[in-house]
Short mmCIF file of C-alpha atoms in Angstrom, two decimals:
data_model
loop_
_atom_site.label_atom_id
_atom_site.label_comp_id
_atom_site.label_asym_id
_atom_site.label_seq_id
_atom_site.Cartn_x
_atom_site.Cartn_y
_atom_site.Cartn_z
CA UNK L 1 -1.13 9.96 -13.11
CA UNK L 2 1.54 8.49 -14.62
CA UNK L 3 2.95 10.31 -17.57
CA UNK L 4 6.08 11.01 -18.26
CA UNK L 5 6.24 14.01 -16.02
CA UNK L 6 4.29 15.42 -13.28
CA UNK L 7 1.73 16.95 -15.75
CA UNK L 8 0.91 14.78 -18.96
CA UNK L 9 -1.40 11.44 -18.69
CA UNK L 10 0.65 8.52 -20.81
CA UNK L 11 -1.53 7.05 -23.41
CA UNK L 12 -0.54 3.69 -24.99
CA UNK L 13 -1.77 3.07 -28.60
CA UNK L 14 -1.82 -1.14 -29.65
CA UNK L 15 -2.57 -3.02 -32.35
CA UNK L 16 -1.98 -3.70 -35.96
CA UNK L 17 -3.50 -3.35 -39.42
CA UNK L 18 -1.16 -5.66 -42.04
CA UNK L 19 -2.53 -6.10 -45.13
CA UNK L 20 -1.00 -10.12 -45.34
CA UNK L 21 -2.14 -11.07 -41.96
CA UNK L 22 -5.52 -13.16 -41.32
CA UNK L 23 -7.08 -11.79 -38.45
CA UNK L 24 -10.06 -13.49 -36.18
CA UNK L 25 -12.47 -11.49 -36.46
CA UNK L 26 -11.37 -10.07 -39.17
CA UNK L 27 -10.29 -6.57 -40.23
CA UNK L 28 -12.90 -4.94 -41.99
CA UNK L 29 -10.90 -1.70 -43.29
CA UNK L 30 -7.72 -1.72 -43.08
CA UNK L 31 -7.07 2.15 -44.36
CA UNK L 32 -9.56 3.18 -42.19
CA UNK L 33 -7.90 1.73 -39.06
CA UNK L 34 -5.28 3.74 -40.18
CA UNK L 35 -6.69 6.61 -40.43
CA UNK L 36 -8.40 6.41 -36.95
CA UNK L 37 -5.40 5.91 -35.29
CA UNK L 38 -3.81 9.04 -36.63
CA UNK L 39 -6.63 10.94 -35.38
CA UNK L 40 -6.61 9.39 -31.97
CA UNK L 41 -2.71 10.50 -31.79
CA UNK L 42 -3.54 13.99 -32.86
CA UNK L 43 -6.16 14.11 -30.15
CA UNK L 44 -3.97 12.34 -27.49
CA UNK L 45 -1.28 14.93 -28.25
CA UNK L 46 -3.88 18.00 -28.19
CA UNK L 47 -5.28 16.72 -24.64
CA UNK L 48 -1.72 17.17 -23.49
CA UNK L 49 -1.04 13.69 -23.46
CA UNK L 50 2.34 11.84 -23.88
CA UNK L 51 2.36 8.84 -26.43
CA UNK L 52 3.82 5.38 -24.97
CA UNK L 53 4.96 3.15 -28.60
CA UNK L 54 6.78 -0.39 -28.72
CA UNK L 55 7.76 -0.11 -32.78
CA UNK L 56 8.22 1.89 -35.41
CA UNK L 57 7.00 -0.25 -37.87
CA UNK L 58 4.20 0.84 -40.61
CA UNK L 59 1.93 -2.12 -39.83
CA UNK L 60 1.80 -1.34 -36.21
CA UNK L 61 -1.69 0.67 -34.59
CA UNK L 62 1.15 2.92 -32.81
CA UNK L 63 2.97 4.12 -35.79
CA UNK L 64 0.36 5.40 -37.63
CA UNK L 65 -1.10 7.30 -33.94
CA UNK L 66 2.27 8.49 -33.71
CA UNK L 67 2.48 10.53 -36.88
CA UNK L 68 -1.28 12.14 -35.99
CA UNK L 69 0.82 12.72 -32.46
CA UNK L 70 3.67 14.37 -34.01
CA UNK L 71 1.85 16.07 -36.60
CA UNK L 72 -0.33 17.72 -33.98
CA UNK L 73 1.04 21.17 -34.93
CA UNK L 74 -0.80 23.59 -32.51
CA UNK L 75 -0.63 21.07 -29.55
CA UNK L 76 2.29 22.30 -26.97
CA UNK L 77 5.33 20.36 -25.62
CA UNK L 78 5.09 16.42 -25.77
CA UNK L 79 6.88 13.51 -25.83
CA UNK L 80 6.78 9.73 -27.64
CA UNK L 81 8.15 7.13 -25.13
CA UNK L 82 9.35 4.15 -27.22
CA UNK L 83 9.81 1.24 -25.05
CA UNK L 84 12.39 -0.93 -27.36
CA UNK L 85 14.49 -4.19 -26.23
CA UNK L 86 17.98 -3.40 -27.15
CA UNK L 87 18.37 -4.56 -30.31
CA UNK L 88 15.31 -2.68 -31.68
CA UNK L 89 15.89 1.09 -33.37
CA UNK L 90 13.12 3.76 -34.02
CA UNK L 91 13.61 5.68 -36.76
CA UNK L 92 10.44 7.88 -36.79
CA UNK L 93 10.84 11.45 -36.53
CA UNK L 94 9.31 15.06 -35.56
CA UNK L 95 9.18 17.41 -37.80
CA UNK L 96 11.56 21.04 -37.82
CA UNK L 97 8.37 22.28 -36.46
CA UNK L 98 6.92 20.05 -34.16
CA UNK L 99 7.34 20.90 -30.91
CA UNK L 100 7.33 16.97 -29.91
CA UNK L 101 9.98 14.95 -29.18
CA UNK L 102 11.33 11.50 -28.97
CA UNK L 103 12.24 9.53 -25.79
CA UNK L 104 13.86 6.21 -26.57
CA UNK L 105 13.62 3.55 -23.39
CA UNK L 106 15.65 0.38 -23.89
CA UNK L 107 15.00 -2.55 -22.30
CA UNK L 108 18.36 -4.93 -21.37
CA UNK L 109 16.51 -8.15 -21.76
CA UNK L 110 16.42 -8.18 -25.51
CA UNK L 111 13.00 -9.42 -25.70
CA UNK L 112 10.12 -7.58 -26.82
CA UNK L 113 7.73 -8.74 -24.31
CA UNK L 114 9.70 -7.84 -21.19
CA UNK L 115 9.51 -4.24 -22.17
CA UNK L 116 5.87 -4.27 -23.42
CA UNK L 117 4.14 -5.48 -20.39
CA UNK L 118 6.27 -3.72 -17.88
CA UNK L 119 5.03 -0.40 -19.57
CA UNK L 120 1.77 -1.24 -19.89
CA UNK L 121 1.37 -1.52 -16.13
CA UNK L 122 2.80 2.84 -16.12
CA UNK L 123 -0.25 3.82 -18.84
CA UNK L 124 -3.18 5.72 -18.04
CA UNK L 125 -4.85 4.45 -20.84
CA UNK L 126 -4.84 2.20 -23.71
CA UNK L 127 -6.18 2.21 -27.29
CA UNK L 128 -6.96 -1.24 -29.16
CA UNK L 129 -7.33 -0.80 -33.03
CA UNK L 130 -7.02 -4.25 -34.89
CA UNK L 131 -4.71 -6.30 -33.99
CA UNK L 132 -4.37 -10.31 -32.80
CA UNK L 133 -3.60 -12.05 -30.09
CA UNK L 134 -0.88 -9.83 -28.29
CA UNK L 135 -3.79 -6.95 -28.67
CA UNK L 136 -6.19 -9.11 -27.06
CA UNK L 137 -4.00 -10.16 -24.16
CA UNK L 138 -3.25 -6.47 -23.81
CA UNK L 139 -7.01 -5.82 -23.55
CA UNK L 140 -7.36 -8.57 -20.69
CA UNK L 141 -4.95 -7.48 -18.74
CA UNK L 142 -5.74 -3.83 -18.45
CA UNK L 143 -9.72 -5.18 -17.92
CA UNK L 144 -7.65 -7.20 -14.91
CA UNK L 145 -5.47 -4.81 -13.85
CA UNK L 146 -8.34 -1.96 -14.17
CA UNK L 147 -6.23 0.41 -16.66
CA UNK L 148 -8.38 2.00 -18.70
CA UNK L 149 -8.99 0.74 -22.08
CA UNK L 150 -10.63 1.58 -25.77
CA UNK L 151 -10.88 -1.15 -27.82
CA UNK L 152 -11.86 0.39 -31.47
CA UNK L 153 -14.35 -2.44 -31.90
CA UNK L 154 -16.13 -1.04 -35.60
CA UNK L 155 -12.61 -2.36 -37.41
CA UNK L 156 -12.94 -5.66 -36.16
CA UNK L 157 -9.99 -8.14 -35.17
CA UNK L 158 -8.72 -8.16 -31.25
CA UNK L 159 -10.08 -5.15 -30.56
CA UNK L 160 -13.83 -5.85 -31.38
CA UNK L 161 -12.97 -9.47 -28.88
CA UNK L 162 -11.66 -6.76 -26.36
CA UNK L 163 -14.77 -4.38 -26.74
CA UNK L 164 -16.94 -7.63 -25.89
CA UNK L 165 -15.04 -8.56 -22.39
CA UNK L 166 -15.21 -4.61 -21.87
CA UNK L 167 -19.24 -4.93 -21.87
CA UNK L 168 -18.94 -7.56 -19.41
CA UNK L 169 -16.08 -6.13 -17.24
CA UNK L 170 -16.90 -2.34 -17.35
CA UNK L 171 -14.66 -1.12 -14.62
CA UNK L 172 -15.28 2.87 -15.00
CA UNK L 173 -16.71 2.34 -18.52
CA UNK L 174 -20.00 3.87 -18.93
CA UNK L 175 -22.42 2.83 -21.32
CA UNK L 176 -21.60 5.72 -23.39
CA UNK L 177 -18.26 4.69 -23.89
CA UNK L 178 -18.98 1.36 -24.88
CA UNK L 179 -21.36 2.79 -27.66
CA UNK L 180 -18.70 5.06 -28.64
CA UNK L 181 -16.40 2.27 -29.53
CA UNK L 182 -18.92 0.22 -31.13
CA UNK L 183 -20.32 2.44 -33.30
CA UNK L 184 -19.49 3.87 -36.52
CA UNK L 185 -16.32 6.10 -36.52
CA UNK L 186 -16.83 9.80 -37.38
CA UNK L 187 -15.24 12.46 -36.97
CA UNK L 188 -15.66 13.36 -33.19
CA UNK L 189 -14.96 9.92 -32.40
CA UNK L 190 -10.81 10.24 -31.65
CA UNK L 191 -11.55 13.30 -29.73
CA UNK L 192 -14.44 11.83 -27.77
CA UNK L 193 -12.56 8.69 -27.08
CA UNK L 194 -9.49 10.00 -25.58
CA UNK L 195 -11.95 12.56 -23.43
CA UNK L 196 -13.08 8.69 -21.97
CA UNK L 197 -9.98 6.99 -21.25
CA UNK L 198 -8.47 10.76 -20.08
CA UNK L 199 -11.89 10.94 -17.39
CA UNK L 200 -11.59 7.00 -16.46
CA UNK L 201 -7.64 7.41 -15.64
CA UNK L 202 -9.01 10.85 -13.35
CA UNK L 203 -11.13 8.60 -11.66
CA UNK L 204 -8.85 5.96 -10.98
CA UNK L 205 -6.06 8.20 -9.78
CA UNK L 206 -8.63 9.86 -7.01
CA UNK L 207 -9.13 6.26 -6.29
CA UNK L 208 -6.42 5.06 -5.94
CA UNK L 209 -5.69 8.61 -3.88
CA UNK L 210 -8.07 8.15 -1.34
CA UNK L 211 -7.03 4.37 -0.86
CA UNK L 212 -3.94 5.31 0.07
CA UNK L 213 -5.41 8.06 2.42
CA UNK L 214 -7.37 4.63 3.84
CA UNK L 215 -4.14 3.15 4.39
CA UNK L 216 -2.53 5.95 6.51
CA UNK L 217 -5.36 6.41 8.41
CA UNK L 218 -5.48 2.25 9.07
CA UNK L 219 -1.80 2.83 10.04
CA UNK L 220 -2.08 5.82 11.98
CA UNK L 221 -3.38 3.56 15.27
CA UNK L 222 -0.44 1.38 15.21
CA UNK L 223 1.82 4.49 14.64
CA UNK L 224 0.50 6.26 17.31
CA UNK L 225 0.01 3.15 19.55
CA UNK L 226 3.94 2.39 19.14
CA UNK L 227 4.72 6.45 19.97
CA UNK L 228 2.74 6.01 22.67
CA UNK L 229 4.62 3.40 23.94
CA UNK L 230 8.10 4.24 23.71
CA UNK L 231 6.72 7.81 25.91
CA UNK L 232 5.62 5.29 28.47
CA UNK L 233 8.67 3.30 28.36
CA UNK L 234 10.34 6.64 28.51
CA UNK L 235 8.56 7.57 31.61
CA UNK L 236 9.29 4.61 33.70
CA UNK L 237 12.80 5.21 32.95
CA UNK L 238 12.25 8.71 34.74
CA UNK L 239 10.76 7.43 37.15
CA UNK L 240 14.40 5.92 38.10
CA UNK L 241 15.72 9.29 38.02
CA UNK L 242 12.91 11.00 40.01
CA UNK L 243 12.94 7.79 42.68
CA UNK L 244 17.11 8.56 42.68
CA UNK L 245 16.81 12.95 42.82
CA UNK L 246 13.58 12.77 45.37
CA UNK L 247 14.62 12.87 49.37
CA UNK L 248 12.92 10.17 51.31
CA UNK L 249 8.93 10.49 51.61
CA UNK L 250 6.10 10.12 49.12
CA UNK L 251 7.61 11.55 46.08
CA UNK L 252 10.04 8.70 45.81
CA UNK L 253 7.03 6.31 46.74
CA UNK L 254 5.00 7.60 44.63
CA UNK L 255 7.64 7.47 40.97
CA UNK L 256 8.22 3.95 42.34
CA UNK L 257 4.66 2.63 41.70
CA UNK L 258 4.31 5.02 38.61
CA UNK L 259 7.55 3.38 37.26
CA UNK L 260 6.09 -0.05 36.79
CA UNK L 261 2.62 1.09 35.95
CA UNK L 262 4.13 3.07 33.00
CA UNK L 263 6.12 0.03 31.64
CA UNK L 264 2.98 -2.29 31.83
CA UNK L 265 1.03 -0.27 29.41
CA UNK L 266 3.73 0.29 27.36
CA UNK L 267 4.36 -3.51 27.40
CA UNK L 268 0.40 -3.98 26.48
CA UNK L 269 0.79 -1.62 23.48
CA UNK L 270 3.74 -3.24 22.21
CA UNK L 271 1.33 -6.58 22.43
CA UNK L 272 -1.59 -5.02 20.73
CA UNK L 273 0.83 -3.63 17.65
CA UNK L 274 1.08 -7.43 16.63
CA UNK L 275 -2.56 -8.05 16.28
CA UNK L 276 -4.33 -7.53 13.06
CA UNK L 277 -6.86 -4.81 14.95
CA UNK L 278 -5.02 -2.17 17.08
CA UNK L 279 -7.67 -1.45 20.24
CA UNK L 280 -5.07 0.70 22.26
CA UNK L 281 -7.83 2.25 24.74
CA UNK L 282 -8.50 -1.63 25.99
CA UNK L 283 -4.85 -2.73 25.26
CA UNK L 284 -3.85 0.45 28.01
CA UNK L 285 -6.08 0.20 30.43
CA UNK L 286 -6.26 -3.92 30.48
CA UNK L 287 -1.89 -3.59 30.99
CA UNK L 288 -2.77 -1.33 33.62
CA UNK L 289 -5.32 -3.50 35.54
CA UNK L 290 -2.62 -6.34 34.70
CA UNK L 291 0.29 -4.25 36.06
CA UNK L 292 -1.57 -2.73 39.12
CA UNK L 293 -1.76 -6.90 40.41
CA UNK L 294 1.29 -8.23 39.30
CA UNK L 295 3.22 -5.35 40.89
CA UNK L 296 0.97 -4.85 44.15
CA UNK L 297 1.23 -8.72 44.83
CA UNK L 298 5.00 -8.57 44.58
CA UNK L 299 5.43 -5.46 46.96
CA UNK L 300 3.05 -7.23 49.25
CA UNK L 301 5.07 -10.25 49.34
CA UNK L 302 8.52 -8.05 49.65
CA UNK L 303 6.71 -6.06 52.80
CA UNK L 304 5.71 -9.50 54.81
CA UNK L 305 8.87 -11.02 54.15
CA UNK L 306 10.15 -7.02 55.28
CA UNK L 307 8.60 -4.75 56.36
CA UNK L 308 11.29 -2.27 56.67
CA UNK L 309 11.30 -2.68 52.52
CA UNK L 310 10.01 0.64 51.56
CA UNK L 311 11.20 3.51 54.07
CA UNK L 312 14.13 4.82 51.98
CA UNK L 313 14.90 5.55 47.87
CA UNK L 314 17.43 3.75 47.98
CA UNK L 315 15.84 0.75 48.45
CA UNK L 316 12.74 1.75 46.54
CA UNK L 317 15.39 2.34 43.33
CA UNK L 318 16.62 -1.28 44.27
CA UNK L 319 13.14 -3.03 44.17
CA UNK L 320 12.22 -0.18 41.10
CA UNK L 321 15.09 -2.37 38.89
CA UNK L 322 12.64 -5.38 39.76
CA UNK L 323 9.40 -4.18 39.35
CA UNK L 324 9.69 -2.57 35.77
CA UNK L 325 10.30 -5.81 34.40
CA UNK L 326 7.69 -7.38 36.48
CA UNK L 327 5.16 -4.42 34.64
CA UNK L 328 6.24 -4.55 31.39
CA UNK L 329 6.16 -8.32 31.68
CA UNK L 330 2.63 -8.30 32.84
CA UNK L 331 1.26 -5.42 30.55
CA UNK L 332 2.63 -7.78 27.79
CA UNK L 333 0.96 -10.90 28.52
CA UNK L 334 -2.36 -9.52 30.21
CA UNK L 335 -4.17 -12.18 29.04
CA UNK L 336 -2.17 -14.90 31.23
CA UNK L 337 -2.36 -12.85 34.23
CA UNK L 338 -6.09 -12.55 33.92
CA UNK L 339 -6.28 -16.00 33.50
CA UNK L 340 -4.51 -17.05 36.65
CA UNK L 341 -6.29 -13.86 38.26
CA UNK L 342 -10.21 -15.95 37.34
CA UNK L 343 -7.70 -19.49 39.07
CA UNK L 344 -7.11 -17.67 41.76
CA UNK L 345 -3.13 -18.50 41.02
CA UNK L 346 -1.75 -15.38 41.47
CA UNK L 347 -3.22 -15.02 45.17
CA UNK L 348 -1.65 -18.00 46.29
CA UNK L 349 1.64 -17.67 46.28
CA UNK L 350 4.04 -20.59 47.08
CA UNK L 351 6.33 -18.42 49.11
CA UNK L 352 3.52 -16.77 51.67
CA UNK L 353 2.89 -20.43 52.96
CA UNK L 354 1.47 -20.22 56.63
CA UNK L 355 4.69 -20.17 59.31
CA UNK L 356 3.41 -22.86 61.59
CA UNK L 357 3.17 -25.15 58.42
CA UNK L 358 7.04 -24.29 57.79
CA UNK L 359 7.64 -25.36 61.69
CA UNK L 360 6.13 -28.85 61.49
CA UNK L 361 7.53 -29.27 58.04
CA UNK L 362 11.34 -28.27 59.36
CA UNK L 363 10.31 -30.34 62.67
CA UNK L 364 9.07 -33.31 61.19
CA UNK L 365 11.11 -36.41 61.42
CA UNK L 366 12.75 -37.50 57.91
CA UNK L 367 11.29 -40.61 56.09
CA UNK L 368 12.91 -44.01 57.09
#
C-alpha cells in the first residue's frame, strides 16, 4: 500500500458541507455530514490509517475527518499529510495528548489542483461526503483509475452522483458496500465503511502484486534468452582459444565447427529478443539448422578450391575468424537462409561453376 510508511494505508477524505453554497443534488444535512466525517476520521485513525487533507478550512469534508482523526485518543502513532500549494498554510493542530502528528507537503506550482490530483493517484482510498463538482471529478477518476472509493451518498450533493456511477462501475465494490453508503448513517457506519475501502485497497495491492509477478515471469524468457546468448557468444570465442592451445588433429577440428555453430544460435536468440513472443527452443535450434548450412557450404567451397585447407590450427584459426561471422550472420537471419535453402540458392554457388565451362569461357574469342 501506499501510506505514508511501510505500514499505514493513506486514506483521503473529500468534499464539502458550506452552509451558503447551492449544491446539485442538494445537501440534505449539513451538521450531520459533519458529524459523519468526524467519525470516519476517528475510525480511519483507529484502523491504523494515515489521513491525506488538501485544506484546513471549516467548510471542507477533510477538516472536520481530521479532528475525529486527531481526536482519536487510544489510536497509536499517525500522521495527517496536508498536500498544500505554496502559498496555502494549515493551521490545525494535535492535541498535548494526541499521539498524531502533522506532515505538511508543499507543492511548488502554486495551484491547488496540481497538488490535489497528484496525491490522489498515492491513496488507498477515498471518502466522498457532500461536496460539488471537484468531489465528483474526484469520484470519476478513482472509478477510472480503480482507487477505491466511498461516496457518503445519504447526505446528498457529489457524493450521492458518485455513489450512482459506483453502482454502475463497481470495481471491488460489493453489493454490501454500495448499501452501506446508501443507506441511513448509524453508528457502525464510519467503522464499517473504512473496514470496505481498507479490504478493497488489500485486494488491489495483491493485484496489482501478482501482476507484477506476471510481468517478471513474461520477462524472464527474454532475460534468460539474452543470458543465454552472450554464454554462446562466449563460447565461440573459446573456441578461438581451444582451436589456438589444441596440437593438430580433431580437437582443433572439432572447436572449429563448434565455434560457428555457437555464434549462430547466439545470433538467432539475439533475433528472437526483438519479437513480441520469445520462442527460444525454435529460435536455437532453427540458428543451428541455419548455421550447420551456411557454414558447411562455405568449408565445402574452401576444401574444392583447397583441399589442403584444413590439416593444421593454424589455418583452421584463420578460416575460424571467417566462419563466426558467417554463423552468427546466419543464426540471425534464419529466415533468409531458409528461404534460399526451399530456391535452391544456396546450393548453387556462383564460384563452384563447372571447370570446362571456365576453359571455353577464357578460350572463347572476344566479341567483334
Amino acid at each position: 500500500m501506499s501510506g505514508t510508511n511501510d505500514h499505514r494505508p493513506l486514506i483521503a477524505v473529500v468534499g464539502s458541507f458550506s452552509a451558503e453554497r447551492d449544491y446539485r443534488p442538494p445537501l440534505t444535512d449539513p451538521g450531520g455530514l459533519r458529524n459523519a466525517c468526524e467519525e470516519i476520521g476517528g475510525e480511519i485513525a483507529r484502523r491504523g490509517c494515515d489521513l491525506l487533507v488538501f485544506s484546513g478550512k471549516e467548510k471542507y469534508a477533510e477538516t472536520a475527518a481530521a479532528r475525529g482523526f486527531l481526536a482519536a485518543s487510544e489510536a497509536g502513532p499517525r500522521t495527517v499529510v496536508a498536500r498544500l500549494a505554496r502559498h496555502q498554510q494549515y493551521t490545525l493542530e494535535p492535541g498535548p495528548e494526541s499521539g498524531a502528528r502533522i506532515r505538511v507537503v508543499r507543492d511548488p506550482s502554486g495551484e491547488w489542483e496540481v497538488p490535489y490530483y497528484r496525491a490522489l493517484m498515492e491513496t488507498d482510498g477515498i471518502v466522498l461526503a457532500g461536496g460539488g463538482r471537484s468531489t465528483r471529478v474526484t469520484g470519476i477518476l478513482a472509478l477510472a483509475q480503480e482507487i477505491p472509493v466511498a461516496p457518503v451518498s445519504v447526505f446528498g450533493a457529489a457524493a450521492e452522483q458518485v455513489w450512482v456511477h459506483l453502482d454502475r462501475t463497481r470495481n471491488r465494490a460489493t453489493d454490501e458496500d454500495l448499501a452501506l453508503l446508501g443507506g441511513p448513517w448509524t453508528d457502525t457506519s464510519a467503522g464499517d465503511l473504512v473496514d470496505g475501502l481498507l479490504r478493497q485497497a488489500g485486494e488491489r495491492a495483491r493485484e496489482a502484486a501478482r501482476r507484477r509477478r506476471a510481468e517478471r515471469r513474461a520477462r524472464f524468457p527474454e532475460r534468460s534468452g539474452l543470458l543465454t546468448a552472450a554464454a554462446f557468444l562466449i563460447a565461440s570465442l573459446a573456441c578461438l582459444v581451444g582451436i589456438s592451445a589444441a596440437p593438430d588433429g580433431p580437437v582443433g577440428f572439432a572447436a572449429m565447427v563448434a565455434g560457428p555453430m555457437f555464434a549462430a544460435m547466439a545470433g538467432a536468440l539475439i533475433r528472437d529478443s526483438f519479437g513480441a513472443e520469445q520462442e527460444a527452443l525454435k529460435a536455437v535450434v532453427r540458428g543451428l539448422g541455419a548455421g550447420v548450412v551456411s557454414v558447411l557450404l562455405f568449408l565445402s567451397a574452401q576444401l574444392l578450391l583447397n583441399p589442403e585447407a584444413l590439416q593444421e590450427n593454424v589455418a583452421l584459426l584463420r578460416l575460424s575468424f571467417f566462419l563466426i561471422p558467417v554463423g552468427f550472420t546466419a543464426g540471425f537471419t534464419f529466415d533468409l537462409v531458409f528461404d534460399r535453402l526451399r530456391r535452391a540458392e544456396l546450393l548453387r554457388p556462383p564460384e563452384l561453376a563447372a571447370p570446362h565451362q571456365q576453359q571455353q569461357d577464357a578460350g572463347a574469342a572476344p566479341p567483334s
